[in-house]
mmCIF file of C-alpha atoms in Angstrom:
data_model
loop_
_atom_site.group_PDB
_atom_site.id
_atom_site.type_symbol
_atom_site.label_atom_id
_atom_site.label_comp_id
_atom_site.label_asym_id
_atom_site.label_seq_id
_atom_site.Cartn_x
_atom_site.Cartn_y
_atom_site.Cartn_z
ATOM 1 C CA UNK A 1 34.595 -4.563 13.548
ATOM 2 C CA UNK A 2 32.509 -7.137 14.279
ATOM 3 C CA UNK A 3 29.186 -6.667 16.361
ATOM 4 C CA UNK A 4 28.239 -10.411 15.867
ATOM 5 C CA UNK A 5 26.392 -12.258 19.099
ATOM 6 C CA UNK A 6 28.761 -13.171 21.997
ATOM 7 C CA UNK A 7 27.857 -14.643 25.536
ATOM 8 C CA UNK A 8 27.114 -11.854 28.058
ATOM 9 C CA UNK A 9 27.169 -13.136 31.680
ATOM 10 C CA UNK A 10 25.342 -9.926 33.319
ATOM 11 C CA UNK A 11 21.423 -10.165 32.916
ATOM 12 C CA UNK A 12 21.309 -6.418 31.719
ATOM 13 C CA UNK A 13 21.767 -4.093 29.040
ATOM 14 C CA UNK A 14 22.969 -0.574 28.304
ATOM 15 C CA UNK A 15 20.808 1.991 26.717
ATOM 16 C CA UNK A 16 22.132 4.348 24.410
ATOM 17 C CA UNK A 17 19.538 7.007 23.154
ATOM 18 C CA UNK A 18 20.033 8.118 19.249
ATOM 19 C CA UNK A 19 18.568 11.657 18.486
ATOM 20 C CA UNK A 20 18.536 14.333 15.781
ATOM 21 C CA UNK A 21 16.371 15.965 13.068
ATOM 22 C CA UNK A 22 14.521 13.715 10.263
ATOM 23 C CA UNK A 23 17.361 13.025 7.937
ATOM 24 C CA UNK A 24 20.297 13.250 10.295
ATOM 25 C CA UNK A 25 20.921 9.555 9.706
ATOM 26 C CA UNK A 26 19.811 8.029 12.951
ATOM 27 C CA UNK A 27 18.278 4.977 11.434
ATOM 28 C CA UNK A 28 21.536 4.676 8.915
ATOM 29 C CA UNK A 29 23.877 4.786 11.871
ATOM 30 C CA UNK A 30 22.066 2.319 13.780
ATOM 31 C CA UNK A 31 22.034 -0.180 10.870
ATOM 32 C CA UNK A 32 25.767 0.127 10.004
ATOM 33 C CA UNK A 33 26.425 -0.600 13.634
ATOM 34 C CA UNK A 34 24.411 -3.635 13.685
ATOM 35 C CA UNK A 35 25.845 -4.649 10.477
ATOM 36 C CA UNK A 36 22.252 -5.359 8.896
ATOM 37 C CA UNK A 37 19.089 -3.457 8.154
ATOM 38 C CA UNK A 38 17.200 -3.359 11.197
ATOM 39 C CA UNK A 39 16.010 0.193 11.344
ATOM 40 C CA UNK A 40 14.095 1.538 8.626
ATOM 41 C CA UNK A 41 15.886 4.374 6.441
ATOM 42 C CA UNK A 42 13.873 7.069 5.086
ATOM 43 C CA UNK A 43 14.340 8.352 1.445
ATOM 44 C CA UNK A 44 11.595 11.143 1.270
ATOM 45 C CA UNK A 45 11.064 14.264 3.210
ATOM 46 C CA UNK A 46 8.536 11.961 5.393
ATOM 47 C CA UNK A 47 9.853 10.900 8.952
ATOM 48 C CA UNK A 48 10.758 7.317 8.565
ATOM 49 C CA UNK A 49 10.928 6.547 12.399
ATOM 50 C CA UNK A 50 7.319 7.011 13.191
ATOM 51 C CA UNK A 51 7.961 5.690 17.005
ATOM 52 C CA UNK A 52 10.922 5.145 19.015
ATOM 53 C CA UNK A 53 12.500 1.900 18.197
ATOM 54 C CA UNK A 54 14.785 -0.637 20.358
ATOM 55 C CA UNK A 55 17.224 -2.033 18.461
ATOM 56 C CA UNK A 56 19.531 -4.798 20.334
ATOM 57 C CA UNK A 57 23.364 -5.497 19.325
ATOM 58 C CA UNK A 58 26.499 -6.613 21.066
ATOM 59 C CA UNK A 59 29.712 -4.234 21.263
ATOM 60 C CA UNK A 60 32.312 -6.606 22.257
ATOM 61 C CA UNK A 61 30.992 -8.345 25.073
ATOM 62 C CA UNK A 62 28.291 -5.783 26.129
ATOM 63 C CA UNK A 63 24.699 -5.971 25.311
ATOM 64 C CA UNK A 64 23.511 -2.770 23.902
ATOM 65 C CA UNK A 65 20.182 -1.463 23.294
ATOM 66 C CA UNK A 66 20.037 1.340 20.837
ATOM 67 C CA UNK A 67 16.831 3.589 20.840
ATOM 68 C CA UNK A 68 16.274 5.177 17.814
ATOM 69 C CA UNK A 69 14.060 8.221 18.064
ATOM 70 C CA UNK A 70 11.844 10.359 16.065
ATOM 71 C CA UNK A 71 12.861 13.782 15.243
ATOM 72 C CA UNK A 72 11.232 16.811 16.819
ATOM 73 C CA UNK A 73 10.459 18.049 13.156
ATOM 74 C CA UNK A 74 8.439 14.732 12.694
ATOM 75 C CA UNK A 75 5.913 15.254 9.775
ATOM 76 C CA UNK A 76 3.379 12.906 11.464
ATOM 77 C CA UNK A 77 3.184 13.697 14.926
ATOM 78 C CA UNK A 78 3.582 16.321 17.330
ATOM 79 C CA UNK A 79 6.575 17.491 19.681
ATOM 80 C CA UNK A 80 4.524 16.558 22.684
ATOM 81 C CA UNK A 81 3.957 12.775 21.421
ATOM 82 C CA UNK A 82 7.373 12.435 20.948
ATOM 83 C CA UNK A 83 8.281 13.727 23.834
ATOM 84 C CA UNK A 84 5.899 11.927 26.255
ATOM 85 C CA UNK A 85 7.171 8.779 24.396
ATOM 86 C CA UNK A 86 10.696 9.420 25.131
ATOM 87 C CA UNK A 87 9.620 10.364 28.763
ATOM 88 C CA UNK A 88 7.905 7.185 29.447
ATOM 89 C CA UNK A 89 10.850 5.178 27.809
ATOM 90 C CA UNK A 90 13.444 6.911 30.040
ATOM 91 C CA UNK A 91 11.248 6.584 33.311
ATOM 92 C CA UNK A 92 10.831 2.897 32.729
ATOM 93 C CA UNK A 93 14.749 2.133 32.326
ATOM 94 C CA UNK A 94 15.455 4.517 35.427
ATOM 95 C CA UNK A 95 12.618 2.595 37.574
ATOM 96 C CA UNK A 96 13.720 -0.620 36.182
ATOM 97 C CA UNK A 97 17.442 -0.190 37.062
ATOM 98 C CA UNK A 98 18.403 -0.562 33.581
ATOM 99 C CA UNK A 99 21.949 1.314 32.342
ATOM 100 C CA UNK A 100 21.685 4.262 30.762
ATOM 101 C CA UNK A 101 25.090 5.199 29.035
ATOM 102 C CA UNK A 102 24.057 8.444 27.270
ATOM 103 C CA UNK A 103 23.101 10.254 24.213
ATOM 104 C CA UNK A 104 24.390 10.263 20.590
ATOM 105 C CA UNK A 105 23.196 13.453 18.894
ATOM 106 C CA UNK A 106 23.446 13.580 15.049
ATOM 107 C CA UNK A 107 23.888 16.546 12.956
ATOM 108 C CA UNK A 108 24.265 16.723 9.020
ATOM 109 C CA UNK A 109 27.490 18.516 8.145
ATOM 110 C CA UNK A 110 26.004 19.117 4.758
ATOM 111 C CA UNK A 111 23.572 21.538 6.437
ATOM 112 C CA UNK A 112 24.470 25.302 5.280
ATOM 113 C CA UNK A 113 23.240 26.633 8.385
ATOM 114 C CA UNK A 114 21.724 25.710 11.758
ATOM 115 C CA UNK A 115 17.943 25.418 10.948
ATOM 116 C CA UNK A 116 15.393 26.149 13.586
ATOM 117 C CA UNK A 117 14.316 22.642 13.739
ATOM 118 C CA UNK A 118 17.931 21.670 14.529
ATOM 119 C CA UNK A 119 18.086 24.304 17.394
ATOM 120 C CA UNK A 120 14.828 23.018 18.999
ATOM 121 C CA UNK A 121 16.104 19.556 18.872
ATOM 122 C CA UNK A 122 19.218 20.601 20.421
ATOM 123 C CA UNK A 123 17.716 22.690 23.022
ATOM 124 C CA UNK A 124 15.076 19.963 23.967
ATOM 125 C CA UNK A 125 17.969 17.269 24.143
ATOM 126 C CA UNK A 126 20.087 19.573 26.660
ATOM 127 C CA UNK A 127 16.917 19.940 28.950
ATOM 128 C CA UNK A 128 16.141 16.402 28.801
ATOM 129 C CA UNK A 129 19.887 15.629 29.744
ATOM 130 C CA UNK A 130 20.734 18.568 32.166
ATOM 131 C CA UNK A 131 24.076 19.860 32.600
ATOM 132 C CA UNK A 132 25.374 17.172 34.803
ATOM 133 C CA UNK A 133 24.561 14.773 32.341
ATOM 134 C CA UNK A 134 26.187 16.313 29.260
ATOM 135 C CA UNK A 135 29.350 14.761 29.646
ATOM 136 C CA UNK A 136 27.436 11.489 28.497
ATOM 137 C CA UNK A 137 26.497 13.156 25.086
ATOM 138 C CA UNK A 138 28.404 12.637 21.691
ATOM 139 C CA UNK A 139 27.783 15.333 19.228
ATOM 140 C CA UNK A 140 28.149 13.462 16.040
ATOM 141 C CA UNK A 141 28.435 14.970 12.455
ATOM 142 C CA UNK A 142 27.426 13.052 9.521
ATOM 143 C CA UNK A 143 27.465 12.771 5.852
ATOM 144 C CA UNK A 144 31.264 13.851 5.336
ATOM 145 C CA UNK A 145 31.282 11.869 2.127
ATOM 146 C CA UNK A 146 28.666 14.508 0.759
ATOM 147 C CA UNK A 147 30.673 17.540 1.169
ATOM 148 C CA UNK A 148 33.998 19.207 0.480
ATOM 149 C CA UNK A 149 36.414 18.431 3.313
ATOM 150 C CA UNK A 150 37.580 22.067 3.676
ATOM 151 C CA UNK A 151 33.960 23.471 3.756
ATOM 152 C CA UNK A 152 32.967 20.593 6.226
ATOM 153 C CA UNK A 153 35.755 21.722 8.596
ATOM 154 C CA UNK A 154 34.584 25.101 8.668
ATOM 155 C CA UNK A 155 31.171 24.389 9.364
ATOM 156 C CA UNK A 156 32.582 21.953 12.095
ATOM 157 C CA UNK A 157 34.308 24.882 13.636
ATOM 158 C CA UNK A 158 31.234 26.946 13.765
ATOM 159 C CA UNK A 159 29.544 24.263 15.591
ATOM 160 C CA UNK A 160 32.214 23.894 17.889
ATOM 161 C CA UNK A 161 32.593 27.582 18.720
ATOM 162 C CA UNK A 162 29.067 28.561 18.636
ATOM 163 C CA UNK A 163 26.160 26.046 18.704
ATOM 164 C CA UNK A 164 27.757 23.085 20.440
ATOM 165 C CA UNK A 165 29.689 25.388 22.675
ATOM 166 C CA UNK A 166 28.032 25.170 25.843
ATOM 167 C CA UNK A 167 27.632 21.626 25.654
ATOM 168 C CA UNK A 168 31.334 21.085 24.944
ATOM 169 C CA UNK A 169 32.263 23.366 27.592
ATOM 170 C CA UNK A 170 30.130 20.831 30.239
ATOM 171 C CA UNK A 171 31.939 17.526 29.059
ATOM 172 C CA UNK A 172 30.202 16.760 25.838
ATOM 173 C CA UNK A 173 32.296 15.227 23.133
ATOM 174 C CA UNK A 174 32.467 16.010 19.197
ATOM 175 C CA UNK A 175 32.867 13.308 16.823
ATOM 176 C CA UNK A 176 32.811 12.557 12.933
ATOM 177 C CA UNK A 177 31.083 9.642 11.609
ATOM 178 C CA UNK A 178 32.285 8.345 8.468
ATOM 179 C CA UNK A 179 29.691 6.194 7.599
ATOM 180 C CA UNK A 180 30.925 2.776 8.280
ATOM 181 C CA UNK A 181 30.273 0.154 10.806
ATOM 182 C CA UNK A 182 33.910 0.623 12.532
ATOM 183 C CA UNK A 183 33.339 4.353 12.776
ATOM 184 C CA UNK A 184 29.837 3.887 14.463
ATOM 185 C CA UNK A 185 31.186 1.456 16.867
ATOM 186 C CA UNK A 186 33.901 3.729 17.741
ATOM 187 C CA UNK A 187 31.689 6.410 18.657
ATOM 188 C CA UNK A 188 29.189 3.898 20.720
ATOM 189 C CA UNK A 189 32.281 2.810 22.632
ATOM 190 C CA UNK A 190 33.023 6.113 23.733
ATOM 191 C CA UNK A 191 29.833 5.898 25.623
ATOM 192 C CA UNK A 192 30.346 2.285 27.047
ATOM 193 C CA UNK A 193 33.440 3.112 28.788
ATOM 194 C CA UNK A 194 31.490 5.981 30.920
ATOM 195 C CA UNK A 195 29.633 5.600 34.009
ATOM 196 C CA UNK A 196 25.853 5.078 33.978
ATOM 197 C CA UNK A 197 24.086 8.359 33.804
ATOM 198 C CA UNK A 198 20.864 9.851 35.103
ATOM 199 C CA UNK A 199 19.132 12.482 33.223
ATOM 200 C CA UNK A 200 17.564 15.573 34.538
ATOM 201 C CA UNK A 201 14.272 14.404 33.000
ATOM 202 C CA UNK A 202 14.306 11.237 34.898
ATOM 203 C CA UNK A 203 14.774 12.990 38.198
ATOM 204 C CA UNK A 204 12.150 15.280 37.451
ATOM 205 C CA UNK A 205 9.672 12.689 36.510
ATOM 206 C CA UNK A 206 10.447 9.717 39.047
ATOM 207 C CA UNK A 207 12.371 11.315 41.807
ATOM 208 C CA UNK A 208 10.333 14.476 42.058
ATOM 209 C CA UNK A 209 7.361 13.220 40.825
ATOM 210 C CA UNK A 210 6.833 16.255 38.583
ATOM 211 C CA UNK A 211 4.236 16.392 35.711
ATOM 212 C CA UNK A 212 5.750 16.430 32.188
ATOM 213 C CA UNK A 213 4.790 20.112 31.889
ATOM 214 C CA UNK A 214 6.444 21.040 34.834
ATOM 215 C CA UNK A 215 10.030 19.462 33.681
ATOM 216 C CA UNK A 216 12.519 21.640 31.758
ATOM 217 C CA UNK A 217 12.049 19.772 28.701
ATOM 218 C CA UNK A 218 8.215 19.801 28.921
ATOM 219 C CA UNK A 219 8.178 23.641 29.691
ATOM 220 C CA UNK A 220 10.234 24.264 26.516
ATOM 221 C CA UNK A 221 7.853 22.181 24.496
ATOM 222 C CA UNK A 222 4.823 23.994 26.187
ATOM 223 C CA UNK A 223 6.234 27.281 25.665
ATOM 224 C CA UNK A 224 6.215 26.533 21.686
ATOM 225 C CA UNK A 225 2.484 25.435 22.164
ATOM 226 C CA UNK A 226 1.518 28.722 23.943
ATOM 227 C CA UNK A 227 3.230 30.577 21.179
ATOM 228 C CA UNK A 228 1.618 28.910 18.353
ATOM 229 C CA UNK A 229 -1.527 29.263 20.147
ATOM 230 C CA UNK A 230 -1.277 32.870 20.445
ATOM 231 C CA UNK A 231 -0.703 33.209 16.649
ATOM 232 C CA UNK A 232 -3.697 30.908 16.152
ATOM 233 C CA UNK A 233 -6.112 33.318 18.400
ATOM 234 C CA UNK A 234 -4.501 36.230 16.533
ATOM 235 C CA UNK A 235 -5.292 35.180 13.224
ATOM 236 C CA UNK A 236 -9.152 34.162 14.342
ATOM 237 C CA UNK A 237 -9.159 37.957 15.431
ATOM 238 C CA UNK A 238 -7.880 39.167 11.989
ATOM 239 C CA UNK A 239 -10.605 36.937 10.443
ATOM 240 C CA UNK A 240 -13.284 38.403 12.543
ATOM 241 C CA UNK A 241 -12.217 41.834 11.555
ATOM 242 C CA UNK A 242 -12.043 41.006 8.011
ATOM 243 C CA UNK A 243 -15.645 39.612 8.146
ATOM 244 C CA UNK A 244 -16.625 42.935 9.693
ATOM 245 C CA UNK A 245 -14.856 44.917 7.001
ATOM 246 C CA UNK A 246 -16.714 42.937 4.177
ATOM 247 C CA UNK A 247 -20.042 44.433 5.148
ATOM 248 C CA UNK A 248 -19.121 47.323 3.077
ATOM 249 C CA UNK A 249 -18.664 45.213 0.129
ATOM 250 C CA UNK A 250 -20.665 43.962 -2.519
ATOM 251 C CA UNK A 251 -23.291 41.004 -2.052
ATOM 252 C CA UNK A 252 -21.544 38.622 -4.426
ATOM 253 C CA UNK A 253 -18.076 39.647 -3.190
ATOM 254 C CA UNK A 254 -19.189 39.307 0.603
ATOM 255 C CA UNK A 255 -20.716 35.831 0.081
ATOM 256 C CA UNK A 256 -17.462 34.398 -1.305
ATOM 257 C CA UNK A 257 -15.513 35.713 1.262
ATOM 258 C CA UNK A 258 -17.584 34.691 3.860
ATOM 259 C CA UNK A 259 -17.228 31.274 2.667
ATOM 260 C CA UNK A 260 -13.373 31.361 2.250
ATOM 261 C CA UNK A 261 -13.343 33.010 5.991
ATOM 262 C CA UNK A 262 -15.702 30.088 7.321
ATOM 263 C CA UNK A 263 -13.056 27.636 6.061
ATOM 264 C CA UNK A 264 -10.040 29.390 7.710
ATOM 265 C CA UNK A 265 -12.048 29.498 10.688
ATOM 266 C CA UNK A 266 -12.701 26.108 11.187
ATOM 267 C CA UNK A 267 -9.229 25.098 10.146
ATOM 268 C CA UNK A 268 -7.825 27.461 12.990
ATOM 269 C CA UNK A 269 -10.214 26.158 15.476
ATOM 270 C CA UNK A 270 -9.127 22.537 14.722
ATOM 271 C CA UNK A 271 -5.522 23.672 15.203
ATOM 272 C CA UNK A 272 -6.368 25.488 18.511
ATOM 273 C CA UNK A 273 -8.188 22.035 19.684
ATOM 274 C CA UNK A 274 -5.078 20.106 18.734
ATOM 275 C CA UNK A 275 -3.139 22.498 20.807
ATOM 276 C CA UNK A 276 -5.107 22.323 23.797
ATOM 277 C CA UNK A 277 -4.911 18.218 23.866
ATOM 278 C CA UNK A 278 -1.292 18.595 23.464
ATOM 279 C CA UNK A 279 -1.115 20.574 26.470
ATOM 280 C CA UNK A 280 -3.456 18.373 28.394
ATOM 281 C CA UNK A 281 -1.249 15.534 27.597
ATOM 282 C CA UNK A 282 1.944 17.247 29.143
ATOM 283 C CA UNK A 283 -0.188 17.063 32.434
ATOM 284 C CA UNK A 284 0.431 13.153 32.817
ATOM 285 C CA UNK A 285 2.296 12.091 36.129
ATOM 286 C CA UNK A 286 4.485 9.962 33.947
ATOM 287 C CA UNK A 287 6.330 8.622 37.013
ATOM 288 C CA UNK A 288 3.756 7.611 38.855
ATOM 289 C CA UNK A 289 2.239 5.924 35.857
ATOM 290 C CA UNK A 290 5.463 3.951 34.960
ATOM 291 C CA UNK A 291 5.521 2.746 38.612
ATOM 292 C CA UNK A 292 1.980 1.409 38.221
ATOM 293 C CA UNK A 293 3.050 -0.414 34.922
ATOM 294 C CA UNK A 294 5.755 -2.263 36.556
ATOM 295 C CA UNK A 295 3.758 -3.227 39.554
ATOM 296 C CA UNK A 296 1.027 -4.633 37.112
ATOM 297 C CA UNK A 297 3.716 -6.746 35.488
ATOM 298 C CA UNK A 298 5.183 -8.068 38.787
ATOM 299 C CA UNK A 299 1.621 -9.219 39.846
ATOM 300 C CA UNK A 300 0.616 -10.940 36.424
ATOM 301 C CA UNK A 301 -0.568 -14.861 36.524
ATOM 302 C CA UNK A 302 2.624 -17.246 36.083
ATOM 303 C CA UNK A 303 5.372 -15.313 37.953
ATOM 304 C CA UNK A 304 6.270 -13.120 34.704
ATOM 305 C CA UNK A 305 9.535 -11.847 36.569
ATOM 306 C CA UNK A 306 10.605 -15.618 36.573
ATOM 307 C CA UNK A 307 11.726 -14.993 33.046
ATOM 308 C CA UNK A 308 14.618 -13.061 34.165
ATOM 309 C CA UNK A 309 15.454 -9.384 34.591
ATOM 310 C CA UNK A 310 16.371 -8.566 31.152
ATOM 311 C CA UNK A 311 13.224 -10.137 29.315
ATOM 312 C CA UNK A 312 11.013 -8.456 31.886
ATOM 313 C CA UNK A 313 12.659 -5.211 31.034
ATOM 314 C CA UNK A 314 12.192 -5.663 27.471
ATOM 315 C CA UNK A 315 8.603 -6.562 27.763
ATOM 316 C CA UNK A 316 7.716 -3.331 29.931
ATOM 317 C CA UNK A 317 10.053 -1.333 27.247
ATOM 318 C CA UNK A 318 7.733 -2.794 24.245
ATOM 319 C CA UNK A 319 4.801 -0.861 25.655
ATOM 320 C CA UNK A 320 6.497 2.213 24.771
ATOM 321 C CA UNK A 321 9.040 1.682 22.135
ATOM 322 C CA UNK A 322 8.695 -0.637 18.864
ATOM 323 C CA UNK A 323 10.790 -3.464 18.054
ATOM 324 C CA UNK A 324 11.768 -3.876 14.658
ATOM 325 C CA UNK A 325 10.987 -7.412 13.008
ATOM 326 C CA UNK A 326 14.811 -7.613 11.995
ATOM 327 C CA UNK A 327 15.905 -7.228 15.826
ATOM 328 C CA UNK A 328 14.149 -10.522 16.919
ATOM 329 C CA UNK A 329 17.010 -13.085 16.105
ATOM 330 C CA UNK A 330 19.327 -10.673 17.826
ATOM 331 C CA UNK A 331 17.295 -10.844 21.011
ATOM 332 C CA UNK A 332 17.069 -14.296 21.025
ATOM 333 C CA UNK A 333 20.848 -14.512 21.025
ATOM 334 C CA UNK A 334 20.751 -12.555 24.199
ATOM 335 C CA UNK A 335 19.014 -15.432 25.920
ATOM 336 C CA UNK A 336 20.512 -18.508 24.410
ATOM 337 C CA UNK A 337 18.597 -21.515 25.974
ATOM 338 C CA UNK A 338 16.873 -19.533 28.684
ATOM 339 C CA UNK A 339 13.069 -20.280 28.865
ATOM 340 C CA UNK A 340 11.091 -16.845 28.264
ATOM 341 C CA UNK A 341 8.021 -18.192 27.292
ATOM 342 C CA UNK A 342 6.743 -19.662 23.897
ATOM 343 C CA UNK A 343 8.419 -16.688 21.869
ATOM 344 C CA UNK A 344 10.271 -13.550 22.390
ATOM 345 C CA UNK A 345 7.442 -11.796 20.216
ATOM 346 C CA UNK A 346 4.876 -13.019 22.842
ATOM 347 C CA UNK A 347 6.816 -11.584 25.522
ATOM 348 C CA UNK A 348 7.092 -8.464 23.780
ATOM 349 C CA UNK A 349 3.715 -8.014 22.750
ATOM 350 C CA UNK A 350 2.158 -9.318 26.198
ATOM 351 C CA UNK A 351 0.922 -5.793 27.226
#
């Protein structure tokens, strides 16, 4: 099924979030949909998607902006950083009036069990969406070519009857991804036929003016930080007790252990400091900050908004998400002969 460029009259685009843990196949899924390599695909245990990326494509006659999000098991960034980035993106999209069609959540059918990171990412996804928006979530199993069909079917049934039951009961859809473009387009089309959705996180940040820490998703991430912080505090206490006990040991052993304890103490204090910074970041009034960003954009010299609604939106989104180099020509096909400045790259990097 082709996703080649077509002329689309409406100056808007439908957004779809693609979520899942590292290795679930988010970038692969997007590349297959686009028909070319626009999103990087990781081959190691390190996270490939360092930040959220916006990848444009055409599905039939509709412009679609796929958002490739980092997993909440990212090897380089904290859950707080990732949630903050996704929150700013969603707040911008909501304030600007772009169409959000929903979320595609990917899960490897090859996984022997539901890992802790998978459960955490699923829980955060649920909190971001809220119960009412679950009807705009598609739960997708991937890597079917790597598992025996009967075994895969048993795991699929376990997901349906246990781990995904709540979301399915509230309208989420469960589908298989078979690794090709037609299968990907079929899944995306299911969302494109749905009404535009507003997520709970968007209402909390924009309509209710909450700080990220006071949202359901932010509270969940903050709770994890509190648990880790409590663990670090206990370990520091244990080290202090060990130091006290060493006073009864020989001088040589005492000095060796003192040095080891000091190294561990510094590591724990650094981790505690990082946790405190993450908690401070959750206090950001994202809805208010996004409105200020939009106001500044509209006041730019040279009548910035004259470039058109969609180019203006993309420029603002470019402050939050990455634009892969391979996606530039697709963006250009959206605008045709429309004058949007010297180049799309200049527009997207103008902030």
